[in-house]
PDB file of C-alpha atoms in Angstrom:
ATOM      1  CA  MET A   1       7.577  15.169  -2.210  1.00  0.00           C
ATOM      2  CA  THR A   2       8.514  12.165  -4.174  1.00  0.00           C
ATOM      3  CA  GLN A   3       5.975  10.080  -6.168  1.00  0.00           C
ATOM      4  CA  LEU A   4       6.136   7.343  -3.586  1.00  0.00           C
ATOM      5  CA  GLU A   5       5.663   9.608  -0.692  1.00  0.00           C
ATOM      6  CA  LYS A   6       2.669  11.165  -2.594  1.00  0.00           C
ATOM      7  CA  CYS A   7       1.177   7.627  -3.057  1.00  0.00           C
ATOM      8  CA  MET A   8       1.419   6.953   0.781  1.00  0.00           C
ATOM      9  CA  GLN A   9       0.020  10.274   1.556  1.00  0.00           C
ATOM     10  CA  ASP A  10      -2.852   9.761  -0.937  1.00  0.00           C
ATOM     11  CA  LEU A  11      -3.716   6.380   0.576  1.00  0.00           C
ATOM     12  CA  MET A  12      -4.013   8.038   3.941  1.00  0.00           C
ATOM     13  CA  LEU A  13      -6.109  10.984   2.599  1.00  0.00           C
ATOM     14  CA  ILE A  14      -8.558   8.744   0.619  1.00  0.00           C
ATOM     15  CA  PHE A  15      -9.073   6.671   3.751  1.00  0.00           C
ATOM     16  CA  HIS A  16      -9.715   9.663   5.837  1.00  0.00           C
ATOM     17  CA  ASN A  17     -12.025  11.186   3.205  1.00  0.00           C
ATOM     18  CA  TYR A  18     -14.422   8.280   3.864  1.00  0.00           C
ATOM     19  CA  SER A  19     -13.591   7.276   7.402  1.00  0.00           C
ATOM     20  CA  GLY A  20     -14.142  10.797   8.731  1.00  0.00           C
ATOM     21  CA  GLU A  21     -17.781  10.942   7.573  1.00  0.00           C
ATOM     22  CA  ASP A  22     -19.091   9.621  11.023  1.00  0.00           C
ATOM     23  CA  GLY A  23     -16.559  11.753  12.907  1.00  0.00           C
ATOM     24  CA  ASP A  24     -14.339   8.796  13.750  1.00  0.00           C
ATOM     25  CA  LYS A  25     -11.441   9.124  11.277  1.00  0.00           C
ATOM     26  CA  ALA A  26      -9.721   6.145  12.646  1.00  0.00           C
ATOM     27  CA  THR A  27     -12.046   3.441  11.132  1.00  0.00           C
ATOM     28  CA  LEU A  28     -14.527   2.936   8.267  1.00  0.00           C
ATOM     29  CA  SER A  29     -18.042   1.862   9.134  1.00  0.00           C
ATOM     30  CA  LYS A  30     -19.661  -0.565   6.893  1.00  0.00           C
ATOM     31  CA  LYS A  31     -21.644   2.279   5.112  1.00  0.00           C
ATOM     32  CA  GLU A  32     -18.289   4.241   4.686  1.00  0.00           C
ATOM     33  CA  MET A  33     -16.530   1.173   3.387  1.00  0.00           C
ATOM     34  CA  LYS A  34     -19.365   0.554   0.824  1.00  0.00           C
ATOM     35  CA  LYS A  35     -19.119   4.098  -0.341  1.00  0.00           C
ATOM     36  CA  LEU A  36     -15.313   3.976  -0.719  1.00  0.00           C
ATOM     37  CA  ILE A  37     -15.588   0.794  -2.692  1.00  0.00           C
ATOM     38  CA  GLU A  38     -18.261   2.069  -5.084  1.00  0.00           C
ATOM     39  CA  LYS A  39     -16.513   5.379  -5.646  1.00  0.00           C
ATOM     40  CA  GLU A  40     -12.756   4.354  -5.540  1.00  0.00           C
ATOM     41  CA  LEU A  41     -12.818   0.716  -6.704  1.00  0.00           C
ATOM     42  CA  PRO A  42     -15.809   0.579  -9.250  1.00  0.00           C
ATOM     43  CA  THR A  43     -14.051  -1.755 -11.725  1.00  0.00           C
ATOM     44  CA  PHE A  44     -13.221  -4.260  -8.782  1.00  0.00           C
ATOM     45  CA  LEU A  45     -16.726  -3.974  -7.529  1.00  0.00           C
ATOM     46  CA  ALA A  46     -18.323  -4.503 -10.846  1.00  0.00           C
ATOM     47  CA  ALA A  47     -16.178  -7.720 -11.347  1.00  0.00           C
ATOM     48  CA  GLN A  48     -17.962  -9.304  -8.313  1.00  0.00           C
ATOM     49  CA  LYS A  49     -20.881 -11.604  -8.797  1.00  0.00           C
ATOM     50  CA  ASP A  50     -21.988 -11.880  -5.107  1.00  0.00           C
ATOM     51  CA  PRO A  51     -24.546  -9.232  -4.214  1.00  0.00           C
ATOM     52  CA  LYS A  52     -23.428  -9.349  -0.572  1.00  0.00           C
ATOM     53  CA  PHE A  53     -19.778  -8.839  -1.682  1.00  0.00           C
ATOM     54  CA  VAL A  54     -19.098  -5.838   0.524  1.00  0.00           C
ATOM     55  CA  ASP A  55     -20.390  -7.850   3.633  1.00  0.00           C
ATOM     56  CA  SER A  56     -18.057 -10.694   2.982  1.00  0.00           C
ATOM     57  CA  LEU A  57     -15.146  -8.435   2.170  1.00  0.00           C
ATOM     58  CA  MET A  58     -15.658  -6.504   5.365  1.00  0.00           C
ATOM     59  CA  LYS A  59     -15.641  -9.907   7.311  1.00  0.00           C
ATOM     60  CA  ASP A  60     -12.495 -10.950   5.637  1.00  0.00           C
ATOM     61  CA  LEU A  61     -10.709  -7.588   6.335  1.00  0.00           C
ATOM     62  CA  ASP A  62     -12.049  -7.087   9.883  1.00  0.00           C
ATOM     63  CA  GLN A  63      -9.184  -8.857  11.735  1.00  0.00           C
ATOM     64  CA  ASN A  64      -9.959  -7.504  15.062  1.00  0.00           C
ATOM     65  CA  ARG A  65     -13.714  -8.231  14.839  1.00  0.00           C
ATOM     66  CA  ASP A  66     -14.923  -4.777  15.725  1.00  0.00           C
ATOM     67  CA  ASP A  67     -17.332  -4.509  12.731  1.00  0.00           C
ATOM     68  CA  LYS A  68     -15.149  -1.582  11.398  1.00  0.00           C
ATOM     69  CA  ILE A  69     -12.099  -1.383   9.114  1.00  0.00           C
ATOM     70  CA  ASN A  70      -9.070   0.489  10.428  1.00  0.00           C
ATOM     71  CA  PHE A  71      -6.243   1.798   8.232  1.00  0.00           C
ATOM     72  CA  GLU A  72      -4.217  -1.349   8.581  1.00  0.00           C
ATOM     73  CA  GLU A  73      -7.129  -3.577   7.566  1.00  0.00           C
ATOM     74  CA  PHE A  74      -7.762  -1.106   4.593  1.00  0.00           C
ATOM     75  CA  LEU A  75      -4.088  -1.420   3.617  1.00  0.00           C
ATOM     76  CA  SER A  76      -4.333  -5.129   3.490  1.00  0.00           C
ATOM     77  CA  LEU A  77      -7.080  -4.835   0.853  1.00  0.00           C
ATOM     78  CA  ILE A  78      -4.909  -2.438  -1.215  1.00  0.00           C
ATOM     79  CA  CYS A  79      -2.039  -4.769  -0.970  1.00  0.00           C
ATOM     80  CA  GLY A  80      -3.985  -7.759  -2.099  1.00  0.00           C
ATOM     81  CA  LEU A  81      -5.413  -5.963  -5.038  1.00  0.00           C
ATOM     82  CA  SER A  82      -1.956  -4.361  -5.965  1.00  0.00           C
ATOM     83  CA  MET A  83      -0.345  -7.752  -5.945  1.00  0.00           C
ATOM     84  CA  ALA A  84      -2.971  -9.352  -8.149  1.00  0.00           C
ATOM     85  CA  CYS A  85      -2.585  -6.384 -10.628  1.00  0.00           C
ATOM     86  CA  GLU A  86       1.235  -6.588 -10.547  1.00  0.00           C
ATOM     87  CA  GLU A  87       1.234 -10.328 -11.221  1.00  0.00           C
ATOM     88  CA  CYS A  88      -1.319  -9.914 -14.122  1.00  0.00           C
ATOM     89  CA  PHE A  89       0.919  -7.047 -15.513  1.00  0.00           C
ATOM     90  CA  ARG A  90       4.113  -9.251 -15.395  1.00  0.00           C
ATOM     91  CA  ARG A  91       2.257 -12.135 -17.094  1.00  0.00           C
ATOM     92  CA  SER A  92       0.952 -10.038 -19.811  1.00  0.00           C
ATOM     93  CA  GLU A  93       4.433  -8.611 -20.427  1.00  0.00           C
ATOM     94  CA  LYS A  94       5.861 -12.140 -20.683  1.00  0.00           C
ATOM     95  CA  LYS A  95       3.084 -13.172 -23.116  1.00  0.00           C
ATOM     96  CA  GLY A  96       3.881 -10.063 -25.137  1.00  0.00           C
ATOM     97  CA  LYS A  97       7.488 -11.150 -25.517  1.00  0.00           C
ATOM     98  CA  LYS A  98       6.586 -14.735 -26.861  1.00  0.00           C
TER      99      LYS A  98
ATOM    100  CA  MET B   1      -9.108   5.860 -13.268  1.00  0.00           C
ATOM    101  CA  THR B   2      -9.837   6.786  -9.677  1.00  0.00           C
ATOM    102  CA  GLN B   3      -7.324   8.350  -7.298  1.00  0.00           C
ATOM    103  CA  LEU B   4      -7.023   5.040  -5.391  1.00  0.00           C
ATOM    104  CA  GLU B   5      -6.535   3.034  -8.618  1.00  0.00           C
ATOM    105  CA  LYS B   6      -3.895   5.556  -9.570  1.00  0.00           C
ATOM    106  CA  CYS B   7      -2.109   4.972  -6.250  1.00  0.00           C
ATOM    107  CA  MET B   8      -2.064   1.144  -6.717  1.00  0.00           C
ATOM    108  CA  GLN B   9      -0.825   1.628 -10.237  1.00  0.00           C
ATOM    109  CA  ASP B  10       1.931   4.087  -9.183  1.00  0.00           C
ATOM    110  CA  LEU B  11       3.158   1.637  -6.388  1.00  0.00           C
ATOM    111  CA  MET B  12       3.658  -0.947  -9.161  1.00  0.00           C
ATOM    112  CA  LEU B  13       5.255   1.424 -11.623  1.00  0.00           C
ATOM    113  CA  ILE B  14       7.729   2.726  -9.057  1.00  0.00           C
ATOM    114  CA  PHE B  15       8.659  -0.731  -8.055  1.00  0.00           C
ATOM    115  CA  HIS B  16       9.116  -1.839 -11.656  1.00  0.00           C
ATOM    116  CA  ASN B  17      11.067   1.356 -12.386  1.00  0.00           C
ATOM    117  CA  TYR B  18      13.871   0.119  -9.976  1.00  0.00           C
ATOM    118  CA  SER B  19      13.351  -3.687 -10.126  1.00  0.00           C
ATOM    119  CA  GLY B  20      13.749  -3.722 -13.890  1.00  0.00           C
ATOM    120  CA  GLU B  21      17.221  -2.349 -14.024  1.00  0.00           C
ATOM    121  CA  ASP B  22      18.902  -5.748 -13.863  1.00  0.00           C
ATOM    122  CA  GLY B  23      16.255  -7.337 -16.263  1.00  0.00           C
ATOM    123  CA  ASP B  24      14.311  -9.054 -13.592  1.00  0.00           C
ATOM    124  CA  LYS B  25      11.289  -7.010 -12.837  1.00  0.00           C
ATOM    125  CA  ALA B  26       9.881  -9.364 -10.219  1.00  0.00           C
ATOM    126  CA  THR B  27      12.530  -8.392  -7.499  1.00  0.00           C
ATOM    127  CA  LEU B  28      14.710  -5.652  -6.218  1.00  0.00           C
ATOM    128  CA  SER B  29      18.341  -6.549  -5.769  1.00  0.00           C
ATOM    129  CA  LYS B  30      20.180  -4.757  -2.852  1.00  0.00           C
ATOM    130  CA  LYS B  31      21.610  -2.235  -5.171  1.00  0.00           C
ATOM    131  CA  GLU B  32      18.137  -1.567  -6.665  1.00  0.00           C
ATOM    132  CA  MET B  33      16.539  -1.231  -3.266  1.00  0.00           C
ATOM    133  CA  LYS B  34      19.281   1.131  -2.079  1.00  0.00           C
ATOM    134  CA  LYS B  35      18.566   3.412  -5.017  1.00  0.00           C
ATOM    135  CA  LEU B  36      14.828   3.322  -4.677  1.00  0.00           C
ATOM    136  CA  ILE B  37      15.114   4.341  -1.019  1.00  0.00           C
ATOM    137  CA  GLU B  38      17.520   7.048  -1.791  1.00  0.00           C
ATOM    138  CA  LYS B  39      15.480   8.473  -4.565  1.00  0.00           C
ATOM    139  CA  GLU B  40      11.812   7.742  -3.400  1.00  0.00           C
ATOM    140  CA  LEU B  41      12.257   7.824   0.463  1.00  0.00           C
ATOM    141  CA  PRO B  42      14.909  10.416   1.111  1.00  0.00           C
ATOM    142  CA  THR B  43      13.319  11.967   4.373  1.00  0.00           C
ATOM    143  CA  PHE B  44      12.847   8.468   5.782  1.00  0.00           C
ATOM    144  CA  LEU B  45      16.579   7.400   4.923  1.00  0.00           C
ATOM    145  CA  ALA B  46      17.809  10.756   6.255  1.00  0.00           C
ATOM    146  CA  ALA B  47      16.085  10.045   9.820  1.00  0.00           C
ATOM    147  CA  GLN B  48      18.144   6.773  10.037  1.00  0.00           C
ATOM    148  CA  LYS B  49      21.274   6.886  12.288  1.00  0.00           C
ATOM    149  CA  ASP B  50      22.577   3.331  11.249  1.00  0.00           C
ATOM    150  CA  PRO B  51      24.969   3.525   8.282  1.00  0.00           C
ATOM    151  CA  LYS B  52      24.037   0.009   7.502  1.00  0.00           C
ATOM    152  CA  PHE B  53      20.264   0.841   7.572  1.00  0.00           C
ATOM    153  CA  VAL B  54      19.533  -0.509   4.088  1.00  0.00           C
ATOM    154  CA  ASP B  55      21.277  -3.774   4.876  1.00  0.00           C
ATOM    155  CA  SER B  56      19.078  -4.382   8.001  1.00  0.00           C
ATOM    156  CA  LEU B  57      15.996  -3.110   6.306  1.00  0.00           C
ATOM    157  CA  MET B  58      16.559  -5.626   3.618  1.00  0.00           C
ATOM    158  CA  LYS B  59      17.013  -8.426   6.134  1.00  0.00           C
ATOM    159  CA  ASP B  60      13.681  -7.448   7.838  1.00  0.00           C
ATOM    160  CA  LEU B  61      11.728  -7.306   4.694  1.00  0.00           C
ATOM    161  CA  ASP B  62      13.267 -10.395   2.927  1.00  0.00           C
ATOM    162  CA  GLN B  63      10.695 -12.849   4.357  1.00  0.00           C
ATOM    163  CA  ASN B  64      11.646 -15.620   1.796  1.00  0.00           C
ATOM    164  CA  ARG B  65      15.441 -15.223   2.446  1.00  0.00           C
ATOM    165  CA  ASP B  66      16.406 -14.937  -1.327  1.00  0.00           C
ATOM    166  CA  ASP B  67      18.482 -11.807  -0.703  1.00  0.00           C
ATOM    167  CA  LYS B  68      16.075 -10.016  -3.090  1.00  0.00           C
ATOM    168  CA  ILE B  69      12.786  -7.918  -2.414  1.00  0.00           C
ATOM    169  CA  ASN B  70       9.614  -8.974  -4.223  1.00  0.00           C
ATOM    170  CA  PHE B  71       6.509  -6.670  -4.646  1.00  0.00           C
ATOM    171  CA  GLU B  72       4.784  -8.175  -1.570  1.00  0.00           C
ATOM    172  CA  GLU B  73       7.884  -7.553   0.488  1.00  0.00           C
ATOM    173  CA  PHE B  74       8.066  -4.040  -0.919  1.00  0.00           C
ATOM    174  CA  LEU B  75       4.397  -3.469  -0.035  1.00  0.00           C
ATOM    175  CA  SER B  76       5.143  -4.517   3.572  1.00  0.00           C
ATOM    176  CA  LEU B  77       7.590  -1.578   3.813  1.00  0.00           C
ATOM    177  CA  ILE B  78       5.024   0.884   2.304  1.00  0.00           C
ATOM    178  CA  CYS B  79       2.307  -0.316   4.629  1.00  0.00           C
ATOM    179  CA  GLY B  80       4.485   0.061   7.754  1.00  0.00           C
ATOM    180  CA  LEU B  81       5.556   3.532   6.756  1.00  0.00           C
ATOM    181  CA  SER B  82       1.903   4.618   5.924  1.00  0.00           C
ATOM    182  CA  MET B  83       0.598   3.295   9.158  1.00  0.00           C
ATOM    183  CA  ALA B  84       3.255   5.112  11.119  1.00  0.00           C
ATOM    184  CA  CYS B  85       2.483   8.418   9.154  1.00  0.00           C
ATOM    185  CA  GLU B  86      -1.373   7.887   9.606  1.00  0.00           C
ATOM    186  CA  GLU B  87      -1.006   7.531  13.315  1.00  0.00           C
ATOM    187  CA  CYS B  88       1.201  10.584  13.615  1.00  0.00           C
ATOM    188  CA  PHE B  89      -1.351  12.574  11.510  1.00  0.00           C
ATOM    189  CA  ARG B  90      -4.198  11.599  13.654  1.00  0.00           C
ATOM    190  CA  ARG B  91      -2.219  12.396  16.952  1.00  0.00           C
ATOM    191  CA  SER B  92      -1.350  15.849  15.586  1.00  0.00           C
ATOM    192  CA  GLU B  93      -4.951  16.400  14.642  1.00  0.00           C
ATOM    193  CA  LYS B  94      -6.167  15.585  18.102  1.00  0.00           C
ATOM    194  CA  LYS B  95      -3.393  17.850  19.753  1.00  0.00           C
ATOM    195  CA  GLY B  96      -4.528  20.633  17.455  1.00  0.00           C
ATOM    196  CA  LYS B  97      -8.173  20.278  18.881  1.00  0.00           C
ATOM    197  CA  LYS B  98      -7.059  20.633  22.625  1.00  0.00           C
TER     198      LYS B  98
END
């Protein structure tokens, strides 16, 4: 298995690790989503000022309005965060070269 | 660093590992994209019948029509593949329970 294949597998396993708690592996309930963010994205969560952050994040991610987060909606969060980090990384590299 | 944070970091580092070859880390040229797929997604590539697969994949991914693949366009490939794998995984689990 290549490093990229491992990344994709890990994204799925991490999602299922939390989504499977209530028996329905296909989606994260709000409780499961909150736990995932607290455990897996502590730095991201700590940077948020809004005490109701998880509620508003779920609203933004929940494209099909079923009050749950499916794997596609979860991946959109991961993509948003990854793109923000990648941009920061490139900017800091450019600054380093000046 | 959590496992999910590591995944996001690895996605960025893998992308830069190939995109940086021509000095422009922000995008993958066709040559760099071909190399990334051959090295990082050999199973996916081997399953394709079309000899011009990489060309058509690039066309599909290249949303801004600049003949290059940026990180966002790369992530859309990763999301598509991850979602296909996740669906297969859940289906095989359900079959296993029958």
